[in-house]
Coordinates of C-alpha atoms in Angstrom, one line a residue:
X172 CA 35.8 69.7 -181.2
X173 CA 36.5 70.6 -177.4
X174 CA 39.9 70.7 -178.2
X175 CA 39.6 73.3 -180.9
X176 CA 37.8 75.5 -179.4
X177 CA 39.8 75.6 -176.4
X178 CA 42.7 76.4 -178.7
X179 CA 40.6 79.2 -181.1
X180 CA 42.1 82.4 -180.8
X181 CA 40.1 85.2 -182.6
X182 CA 36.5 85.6 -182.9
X183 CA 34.5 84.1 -185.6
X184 CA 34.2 86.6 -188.1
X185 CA 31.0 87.2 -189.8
X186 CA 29.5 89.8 -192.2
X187 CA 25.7 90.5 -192.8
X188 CA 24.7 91.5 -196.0
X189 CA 22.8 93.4 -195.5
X190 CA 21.2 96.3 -193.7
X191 CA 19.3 99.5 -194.6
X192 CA 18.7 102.8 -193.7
X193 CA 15.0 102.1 -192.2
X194 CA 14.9 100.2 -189.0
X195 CA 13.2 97.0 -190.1
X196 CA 12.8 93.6 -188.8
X197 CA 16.2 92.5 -190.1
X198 CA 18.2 95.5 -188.5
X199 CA 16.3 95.1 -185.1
X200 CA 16.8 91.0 -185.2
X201 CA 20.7 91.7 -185.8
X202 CA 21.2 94.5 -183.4
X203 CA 19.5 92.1 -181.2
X204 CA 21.2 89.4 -181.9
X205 CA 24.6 91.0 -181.7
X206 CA 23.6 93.0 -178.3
X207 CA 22.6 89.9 -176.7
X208 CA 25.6 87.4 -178.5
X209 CA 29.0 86.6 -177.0
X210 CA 31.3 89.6 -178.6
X211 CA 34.3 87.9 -177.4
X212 CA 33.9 84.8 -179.4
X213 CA 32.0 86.8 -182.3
X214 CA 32.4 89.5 -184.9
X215 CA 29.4 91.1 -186.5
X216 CA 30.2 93.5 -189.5
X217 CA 27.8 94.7 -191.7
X218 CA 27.4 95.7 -195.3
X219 CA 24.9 98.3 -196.6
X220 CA 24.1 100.2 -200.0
X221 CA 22.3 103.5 -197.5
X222 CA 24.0 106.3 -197.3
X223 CA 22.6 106.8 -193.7
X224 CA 21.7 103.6 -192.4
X225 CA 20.4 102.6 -189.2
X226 CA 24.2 101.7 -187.3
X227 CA 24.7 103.7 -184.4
X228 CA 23.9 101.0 -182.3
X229 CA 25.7 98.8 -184.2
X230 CA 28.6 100.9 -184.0
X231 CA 28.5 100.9 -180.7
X232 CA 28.4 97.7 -180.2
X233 CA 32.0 97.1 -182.2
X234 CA 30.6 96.4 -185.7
X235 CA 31.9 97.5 -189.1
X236 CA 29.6 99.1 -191.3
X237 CA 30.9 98.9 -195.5
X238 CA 29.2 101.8 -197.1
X239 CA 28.5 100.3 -200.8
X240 CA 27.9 101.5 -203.7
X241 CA 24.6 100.9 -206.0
X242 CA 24.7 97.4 -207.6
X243 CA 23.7 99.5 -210.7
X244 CA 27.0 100.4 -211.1
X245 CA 28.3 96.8 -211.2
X246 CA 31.7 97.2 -212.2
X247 CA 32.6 99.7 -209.2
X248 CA 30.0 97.2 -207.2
X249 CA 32.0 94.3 -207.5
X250 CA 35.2 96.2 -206.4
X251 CA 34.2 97.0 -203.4
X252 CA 32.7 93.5 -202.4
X253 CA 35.7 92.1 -203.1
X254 CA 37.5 94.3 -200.8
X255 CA 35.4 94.2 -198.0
X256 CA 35.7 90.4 -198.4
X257 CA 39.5 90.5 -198.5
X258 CA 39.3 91.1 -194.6
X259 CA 38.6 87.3 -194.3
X260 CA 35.6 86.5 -193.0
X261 CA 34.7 82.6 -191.9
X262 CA 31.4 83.4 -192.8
X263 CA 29.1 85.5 -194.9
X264 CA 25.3 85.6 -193.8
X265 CA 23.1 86.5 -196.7
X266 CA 19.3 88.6 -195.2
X267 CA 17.3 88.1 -198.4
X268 CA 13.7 88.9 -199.2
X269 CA 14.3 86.9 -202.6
X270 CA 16.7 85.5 -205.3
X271 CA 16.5 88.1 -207.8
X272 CA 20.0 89.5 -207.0
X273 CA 22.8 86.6 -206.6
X274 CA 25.8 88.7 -207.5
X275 CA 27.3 89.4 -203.9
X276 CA 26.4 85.4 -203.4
X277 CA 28.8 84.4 -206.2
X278 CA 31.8 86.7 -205.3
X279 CA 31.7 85.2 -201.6
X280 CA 31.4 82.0 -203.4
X281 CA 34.3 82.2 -205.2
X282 CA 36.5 84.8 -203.1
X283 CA 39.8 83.4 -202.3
X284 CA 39.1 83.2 -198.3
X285 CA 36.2 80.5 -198.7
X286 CA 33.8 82.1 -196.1
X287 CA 31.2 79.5 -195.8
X288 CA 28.0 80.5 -196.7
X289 CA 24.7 81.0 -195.2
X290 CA 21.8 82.1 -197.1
X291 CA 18.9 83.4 -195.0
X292 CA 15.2 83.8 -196.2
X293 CA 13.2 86.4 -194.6
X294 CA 10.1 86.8 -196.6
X295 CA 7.7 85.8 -199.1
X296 CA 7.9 88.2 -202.2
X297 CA 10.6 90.6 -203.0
X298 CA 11.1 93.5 -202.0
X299 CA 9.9 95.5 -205.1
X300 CA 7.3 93.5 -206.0
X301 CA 7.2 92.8 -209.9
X302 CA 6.8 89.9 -212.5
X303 CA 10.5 91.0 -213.5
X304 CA 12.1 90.3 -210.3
X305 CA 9.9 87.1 -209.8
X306 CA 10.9 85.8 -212.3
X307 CA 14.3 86.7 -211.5
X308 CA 13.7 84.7 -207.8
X309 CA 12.5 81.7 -209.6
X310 CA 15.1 81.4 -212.2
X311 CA 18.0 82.0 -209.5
X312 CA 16.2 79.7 -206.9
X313 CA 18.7 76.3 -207.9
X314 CA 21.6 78.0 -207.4
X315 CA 20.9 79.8 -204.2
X316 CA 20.0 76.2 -203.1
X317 CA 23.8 75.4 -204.8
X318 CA 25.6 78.0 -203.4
X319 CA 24.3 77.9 -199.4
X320 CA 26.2 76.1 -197.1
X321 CA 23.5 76.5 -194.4
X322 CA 20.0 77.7 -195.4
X323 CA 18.1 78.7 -193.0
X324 CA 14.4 81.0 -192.9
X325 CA 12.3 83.0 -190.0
X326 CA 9.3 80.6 -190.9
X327 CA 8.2 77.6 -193.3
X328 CA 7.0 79.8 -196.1
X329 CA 9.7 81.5 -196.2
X330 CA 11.8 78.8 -196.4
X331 CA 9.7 77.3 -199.6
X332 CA 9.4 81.0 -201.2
X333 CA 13.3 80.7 -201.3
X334 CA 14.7 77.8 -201.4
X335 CA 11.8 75.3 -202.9
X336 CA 11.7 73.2 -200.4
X337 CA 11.8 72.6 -196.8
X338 CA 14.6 70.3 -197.3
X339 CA 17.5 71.0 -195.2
X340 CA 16.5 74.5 -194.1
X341 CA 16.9 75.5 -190.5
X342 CA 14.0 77.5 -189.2
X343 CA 15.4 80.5 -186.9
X344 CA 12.5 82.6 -185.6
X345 CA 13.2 86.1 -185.3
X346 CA 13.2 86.7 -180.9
X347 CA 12.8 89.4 -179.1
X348 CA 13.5 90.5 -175.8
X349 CA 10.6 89.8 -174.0
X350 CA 12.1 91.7 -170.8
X351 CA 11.2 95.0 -173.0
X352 CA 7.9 94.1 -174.8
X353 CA 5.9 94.0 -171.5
X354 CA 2.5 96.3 -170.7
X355 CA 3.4 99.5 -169.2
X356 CA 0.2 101.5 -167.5
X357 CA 3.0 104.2 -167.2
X358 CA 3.8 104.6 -170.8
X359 CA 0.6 103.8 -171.8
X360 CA -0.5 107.1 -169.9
X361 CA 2.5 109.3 -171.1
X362 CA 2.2 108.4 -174.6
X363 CA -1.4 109.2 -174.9
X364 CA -0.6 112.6 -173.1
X365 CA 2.6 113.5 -175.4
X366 CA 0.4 112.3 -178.7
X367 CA -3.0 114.5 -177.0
X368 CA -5.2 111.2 -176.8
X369 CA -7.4 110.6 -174.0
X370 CA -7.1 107.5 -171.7
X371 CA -10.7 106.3 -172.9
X372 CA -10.1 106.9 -176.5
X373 CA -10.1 103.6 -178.5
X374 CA -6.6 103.4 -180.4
X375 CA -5.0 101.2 -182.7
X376 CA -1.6 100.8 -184.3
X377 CA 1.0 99.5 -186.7
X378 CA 4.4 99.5 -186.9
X379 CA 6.3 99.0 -190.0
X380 CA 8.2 101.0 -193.2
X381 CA 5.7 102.9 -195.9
X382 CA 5.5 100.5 -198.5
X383 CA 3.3 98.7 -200.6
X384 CA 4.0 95.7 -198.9
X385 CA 3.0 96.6 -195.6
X386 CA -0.5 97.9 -197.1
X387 CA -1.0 101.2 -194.7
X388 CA -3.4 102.9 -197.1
X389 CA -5.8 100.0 -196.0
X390 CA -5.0 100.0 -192.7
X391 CA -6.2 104.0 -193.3
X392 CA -9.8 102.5 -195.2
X393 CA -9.9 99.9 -192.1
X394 CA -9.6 102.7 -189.4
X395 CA -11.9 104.8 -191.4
X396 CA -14.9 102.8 -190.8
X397 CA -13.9 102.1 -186.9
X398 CA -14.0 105.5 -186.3
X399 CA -17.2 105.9 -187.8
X400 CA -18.8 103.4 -185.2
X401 CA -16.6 104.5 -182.5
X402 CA -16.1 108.9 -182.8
X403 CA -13.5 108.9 -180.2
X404 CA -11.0 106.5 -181.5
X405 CA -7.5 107.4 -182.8
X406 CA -4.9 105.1 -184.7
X407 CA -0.8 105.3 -184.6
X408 CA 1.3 104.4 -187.1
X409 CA 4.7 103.9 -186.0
X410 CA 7.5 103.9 -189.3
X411 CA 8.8 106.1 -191.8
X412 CA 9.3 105.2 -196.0
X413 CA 8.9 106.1 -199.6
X414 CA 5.4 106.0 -199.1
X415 CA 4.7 108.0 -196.0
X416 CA 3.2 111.1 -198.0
X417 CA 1.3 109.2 -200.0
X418 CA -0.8 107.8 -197.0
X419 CA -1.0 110.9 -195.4
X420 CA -2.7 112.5 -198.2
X421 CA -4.9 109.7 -198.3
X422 CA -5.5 110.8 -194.8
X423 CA -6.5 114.3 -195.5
X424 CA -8.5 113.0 -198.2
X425 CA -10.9 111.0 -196.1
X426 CA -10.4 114.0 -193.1
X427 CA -8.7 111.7 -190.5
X428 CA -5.8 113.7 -190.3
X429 CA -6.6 115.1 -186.7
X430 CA -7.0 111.3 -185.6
X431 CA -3.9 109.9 -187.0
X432 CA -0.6 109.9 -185.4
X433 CA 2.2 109.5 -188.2
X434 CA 5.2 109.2 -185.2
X435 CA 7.7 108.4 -187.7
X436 CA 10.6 106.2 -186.8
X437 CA 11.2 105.2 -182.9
X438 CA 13.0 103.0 -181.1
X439 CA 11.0 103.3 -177.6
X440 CA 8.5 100.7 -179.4
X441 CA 7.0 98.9 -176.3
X442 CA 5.7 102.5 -175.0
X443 CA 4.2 102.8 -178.0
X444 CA 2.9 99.4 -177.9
X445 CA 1.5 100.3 -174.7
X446 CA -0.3 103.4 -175.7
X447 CA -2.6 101.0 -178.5
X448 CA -5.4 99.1 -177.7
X449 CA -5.6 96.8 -181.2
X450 CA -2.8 96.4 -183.3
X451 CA -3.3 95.5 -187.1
X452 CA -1.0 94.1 -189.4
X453 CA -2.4 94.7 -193.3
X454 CA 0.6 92.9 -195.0
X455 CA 0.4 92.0 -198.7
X456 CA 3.2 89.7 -197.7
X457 CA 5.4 89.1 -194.8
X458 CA 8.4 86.4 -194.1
X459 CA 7.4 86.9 -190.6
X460 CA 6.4 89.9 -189.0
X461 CA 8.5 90.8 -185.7
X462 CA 6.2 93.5 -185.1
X463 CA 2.7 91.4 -184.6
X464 CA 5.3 89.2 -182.0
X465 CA 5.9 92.0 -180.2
X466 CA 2.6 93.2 -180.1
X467 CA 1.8 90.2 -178.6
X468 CA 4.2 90.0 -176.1
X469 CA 2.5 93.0 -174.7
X470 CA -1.0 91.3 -174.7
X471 CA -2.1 93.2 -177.5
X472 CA -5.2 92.6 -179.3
X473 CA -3.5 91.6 -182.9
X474 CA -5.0 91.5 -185.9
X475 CA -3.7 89.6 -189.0
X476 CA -4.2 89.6 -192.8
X477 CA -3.9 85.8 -193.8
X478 CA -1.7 86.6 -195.8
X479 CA 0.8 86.2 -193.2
X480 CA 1.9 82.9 -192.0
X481 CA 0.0 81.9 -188.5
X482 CA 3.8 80.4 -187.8
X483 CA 3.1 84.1 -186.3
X484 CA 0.0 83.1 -184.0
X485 CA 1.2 82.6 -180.6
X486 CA -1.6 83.9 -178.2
X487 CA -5.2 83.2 -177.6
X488 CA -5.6 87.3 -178.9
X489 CA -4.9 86.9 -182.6
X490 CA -7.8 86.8 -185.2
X491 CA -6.9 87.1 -188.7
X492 CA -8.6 88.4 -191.6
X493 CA -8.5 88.3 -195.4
X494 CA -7.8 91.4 -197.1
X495 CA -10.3 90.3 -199.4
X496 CA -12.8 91.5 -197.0
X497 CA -14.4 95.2 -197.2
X498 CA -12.3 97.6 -194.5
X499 CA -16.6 98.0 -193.1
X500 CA -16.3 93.9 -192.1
X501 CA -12.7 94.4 -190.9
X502 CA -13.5 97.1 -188.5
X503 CA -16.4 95.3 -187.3
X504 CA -14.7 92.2 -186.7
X505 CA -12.0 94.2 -184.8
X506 CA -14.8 96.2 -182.7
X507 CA -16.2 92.7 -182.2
X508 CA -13.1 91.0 -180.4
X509 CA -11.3 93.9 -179.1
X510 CA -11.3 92.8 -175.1
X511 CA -11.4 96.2 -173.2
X512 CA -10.0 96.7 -169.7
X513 CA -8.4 93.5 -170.0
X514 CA -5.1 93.8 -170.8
X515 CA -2.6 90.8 -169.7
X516 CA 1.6 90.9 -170.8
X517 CA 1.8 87.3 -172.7
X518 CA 5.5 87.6 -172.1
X519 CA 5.5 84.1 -171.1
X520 CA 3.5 82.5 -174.0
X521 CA 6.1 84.3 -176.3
X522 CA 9.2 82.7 -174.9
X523 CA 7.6 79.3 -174.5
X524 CA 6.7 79.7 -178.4
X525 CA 10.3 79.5 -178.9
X526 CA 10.3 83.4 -179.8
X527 CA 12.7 85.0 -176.8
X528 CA 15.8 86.4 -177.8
X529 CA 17.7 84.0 -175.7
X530 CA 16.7 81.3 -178.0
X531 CA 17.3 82.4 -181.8
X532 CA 20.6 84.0 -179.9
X533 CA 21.7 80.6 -178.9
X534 CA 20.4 79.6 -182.3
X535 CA 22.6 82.0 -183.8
X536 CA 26.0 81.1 -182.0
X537 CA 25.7 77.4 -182.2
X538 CA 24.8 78.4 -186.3
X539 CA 28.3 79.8 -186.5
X540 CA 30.2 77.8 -184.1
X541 CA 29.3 74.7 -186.6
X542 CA 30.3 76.4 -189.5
X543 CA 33.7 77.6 -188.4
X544 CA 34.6 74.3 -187.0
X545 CA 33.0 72.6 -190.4
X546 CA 35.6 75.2 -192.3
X547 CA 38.4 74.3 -190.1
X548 CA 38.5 70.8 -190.4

């Protein structure tokens, strides 16, 4: 093995399938991932079906983004898979929220470079969440397990919403870089002053895409009743999707316009962190949520529907709730444990929890290092 690598001569060539045009937790795990790995020995390319997805940074960094077309148009779809994968690749990582769609799994399975395969499970429903493409999941689900040659998910229910089983599935969780996600008094106070809320106004947050899945028109019924018991309190919502418009008009409806800050997409998300007091996490579903780490990191308050795995749950300041509940007991509860005047960075609990970049990077490489050396022997 020493030997080998002493003698390898070109990176290790991967592809990640695939990336969007909203910033999610998948593109901010890669772009950290590939920011923090060893680009000498590595080569991250990327495939997307956005016409304008996040890459810049990517870009930057040395990546190839494939611009695909729609998988609706399968003919033309498998085309161009083919002749992205005609570049050679060792291996092709697979970022899937489900089963339902196999197709670029079975070209890479049977193109004549043999990448090796890894199949990587980063949530707990699809994407579009319908009996049709359940179904889909479940009927797929043996030969995803057939097809992997590494499996691997962000947390244990993941891991059993794709693959069955816990069997043989490497659990990765999705780091940050703790060195950013640290309290800032500084842009805490600039934030406030750029968004026009006052340094004793009560503020919660979210971050996340508009979608059903992360449930913000709750999160609007929640806030609803906190400001009722608290006038002077103000909510962020950091994100941008299909269902932005729909939540602002929800918004309007209810007259909480003026105490709502829709700040669209950033990427300066510790300030923003900084500026909250709470932050709340509504999920329907979640493979892990990134954002609630993050928010932790920064000593945050965080509060969790149960419907996400408390793999999450990595500081004393974490109460979950069930979305069962009326938004009046929600609000309550979060008036009830909110710890004012007392905010700690939990930097240090975060890394310990195996949850620093550092870690799921060297998780990453050694990942990849074993595969290539598998493939060349």
């Amino acid at each position: 093995m020493l030997n080998e690598r002493k003698t390898m001569k070109r990176k290790i060539k991967i592809l990640h399938v695939q990336i969007t045009d909203n910033y999610g937790g998948i593109e901010s795990l890669l772009t950290n991932i590939y920011s923090d790995i060893d680009r000498k020995k590595f080569q991250f390319d990327f495939i997307t079906t956005a016409k304008k997805p996040y890459q810049d940074k990517l870009k930057s960094l040395g990546a190839n983004i494939y611009l695909m077309p729609s998988i609706k148009n399968t003919v033309l779809y498998i085309k161009t898979f083919n002749h992205v994968l005609d570049n050679n690749y060792d291996i092709v990582h697979f970022h899937k929220n489900s089963a339902a769609n196999i197709i670029p799994i079975l070209l890479a399975k049977h193109h004549s470079s043999h990448p090796k395969i890894i199949i990587h499970s980063h949530n707990t429903s699809p994407s579009v969440n319908n009996a049709a493409l359940k179904f889909l999941h479940h009927s797929n689900r043996w030969l995803v397990n057939l097809m992997a040659d590494k499996k691997v998910a962000c947390t244990k229910v993941a891991a059993k919403w794709m693959f069955g089983t816990l069997n043989n599935v490497q659990i990765i969780n999705n780091g940050i870089d703790i060195n950013k996600f640290t309290y800032s008094g500084q842009d805490r106070d600039l934030i406030r002053e750029k968004l026009g809320i006052s340094p004793s106004d009560l503020v919660l947050g979210n971050v996340g895409r508009f979608s059903e899945q992360k449930n913000q028109s709750f999160l609007i019924d929640i806030f609803g009743e906190v400001k009722k018991a608290v006038p002077n309190s103000r909510l962020i919502l950091v994100g941008d999707g299909l269902l932005l418009d729909k939540v602002k008009q929800k918004a309007k409806k209810l007259g909480l316009t003026s105490k709502i800050n829709f700040v669209g997409n950033q990427f300066d998300i510790p300030a923003y962190l900084s500026a909250m007091d709470a932050f709340v996490v509504p999920s329907l579903y979640e493979g892990l949520s990134i954002s609630a780490v993050e928010a932790q990191s920064e000593g945050l308050d965080v509060f969790l529907a149960n419907t996400i795995s408390k793999e999450v749950v990595l500081t004393k300041n974490v109460k979950m709730f069930s979305l069962d509940e009326r938004p009046k007991e929600i609000a309550g509860m979060i008036l009830k444990n909110i710890k004012f005047n007392d905010r700690k960075n939990d930097a240090i609990t975060v890394k310990n929890s195996n949850y620093g970049l550092n870690t799921t990077t060297k998780k990453f490489s050694d990942l990849y290092q074993g595969l290539y050396y598998d493939k060349k022997n």
